[in-house]
Amino acid sequence: MSVQSEIQIRRTFAIISHPDAGKTTLTEKFLLYGGAIQVAGAVKSNKIKKSATSDFMEIERQRGISVATSVMSFEYEGVKVNLLDTPGHKDFAEDTYRTLTAVDSVILVIDCVKGVEEQTMRLMEVCRMRKTPVIIFINKMDRDGKDPFDLLDELEEKLKIRVRPLSWPINMGTHFKGVYSLYHKKLNLFRPGSQRVEDDVLIIEDLKDGLLDKQVGERDAKQLREDVELIEGVYHEFDRKPYLDADIAPVFFGSAINNFGVQELLETFIQISPVPQGRETDVRFVDADENKFTGFIFKIHANIDPRHRDRIAFLRVCSGHFERNSFYHHVRLDKNLRFNNPYAFLASSKDVIEEAFPGDVIGLYDTGNFKIGDTLTEGEDMMFRGIPSFSPEIFKELINMDPMKTKQLEKGIQQLTDEGVAQLFIHNNGYKKVVGAVGELQFEVIQYRLENEYGAKCRFQPIHMNKACWMTTTDKKQLDEFIRLKIDYIYFDKDQNPVYMAETGWALNVAIENHPKITFHTTSEFKTASLV
Ligand code: G4P
């Protein structure tokens, strides 16, 4: 098959949510439908829950949160679906942001009791910034939550996106009776505890049909008719284009744990979600259907197999045809590399693959060649954009606790920050190392991994820093002068860019006022809007 037709049968997306909204549960149900796992009712059994998700790391198992991001592929109705899992914990938000660069759309899960939560808003901000199409799944309808119309208003207001319901619930909580698919004009009746995935949907083509009253009772049938009439009156006919342009988010209701509303979601997703899209590079836009292979690394994961210190770099294929054992050009290193054992992933198992196409995510064995954002091509010199580092929120100085293990510590911190666990800033003097992270948990992970994987002991000393600012200028002299003046606050990032570590918001404002020809950026990719 040609690259063009391979693209048509692929969908690459992520499920994102505030922790506990039901992302893991929904993921499992999708895997069930895709035949990737066989056991129904999986979520109740923690064993399956753990193995179906991506907890490769010991620390993750200990804490019971999903630190790692992995890829799960399955087929549904002839479509190859690549689902990229993201860590739910907010301290690993940056990992999630990076994963979002590798997908073409997302499903956002919301808990109907809690509504839009803090992490939901931040994730949505990233989607908006990248213009990623979003489908919203309102979960836990078997609980008494907020009124569905109020939820729609809340979504529009807090997530700053127009919404369009494509399914509608009949009651909620203990009275929850089912969801009517406004898209397929089908009624799916709820049987609590049902874990079956086979198709037993009652088709009601016309809501006026008396069968509806028989099935759900007159009162609820009347309510559903009124609700649907209201929706059809208020909202425009669903149009795929504004969804693909990220202007409108279709909304579905259901209960993931009860396997309810999930099939409607998956079926509609397969039909409306975008096929693998092209990506912008620093030189030109690369279309997905170009014949030459290109791809970029969006994640590096260490120690998938704890017996070896192996690293796996996750590559998203952007265009063309990737083939095992072919040489590809590593643009940053200006080096040609060949991959004998590229992997495709299915939950925690991995298989060697011969080829891959746009939208696919493959795992490449890495012996230290890769950093996040690296681009592979068939020779063209260009780097994919949109994998920025954001200014961390917490900064701590890395203190070596065992001088005999200095080398191990250096190597470990370098490798862990290459993986994107946190950001490393090295002071101008070359000695002082500051680690910047989004949350406290990242420091714990680094400390744990440095000790367990590299045998190096460290501690972190809090320091007073407010923001890391990358700088651009129209006047090199002014920038050189600023760096000289602020030498104590100038650090270098992983790519040797100078970064001004502002101690306070006030210090940053003074710097901005006094240096009009310098622009201070809180993301490392200056064309992207600032997140913070
Ligand atoms: P997350 O990945 O977004 O963090 O959420 P996860 O799927 O782990 O779900 C969080 C909790 O919500 C789990 O309960 C899960 O069983 C429950 N849940 C998921 N979907 C539904 C739903 O449709 N209805 C209801 N009522 N609950 C739902 P837990 O007690 O934390 O874990 P477990 O013991 O059930 O595994």
Coordinates of C-alpha atoms in Angstrom, one line a residue, residues 1 12 33 43 64 78 84 140 143 187 190-191 233 245 296 315 322 339 344 348 367 373 453 481 484 513:
M1 CA 0.0 0.0 0.0
T12 CA -2.8 8.7 16.6
Y33 CA -12.8 -3.1 21.9
V43 CA -10.3 -2.0 36.1
G64 CA 0.7 3.7 41.8
G78 CA -9.9 -1.7 9.9
L84 CA -0.4 7.4 23.5
K140 CA -19.1 8.6 35.6
R143 CA -23.0 9.0 39.7
L187 CA -30.1 4.5 21.6
F190 CA -27.6 1.0 30.3
R191 CA -27.3 -2.2 32.3
G233 CA -32.3 24.1 18.3
D245 CA -9.7 23.1 13.1
F296 CA 11.1 13.1 15.6
L315 CA 9.8 8.3 17.5
F322 CA 10.3 3.9 7.7
F339 CA 18.0 0.6 13.4
A344 CA 6.0 -1.3 18.1
S348 CA 3.9 -3.4 28.1
T367 CA 22.8 4.1 23.3
G373 CA 13.2 16.9 19.8
E453 CA 20.4 3.2 38.2
E481 CA 26.2 43.5 28.3
R484 CA 28.0 40.4 31.9
E513 CA 12.3 47.5 31.3

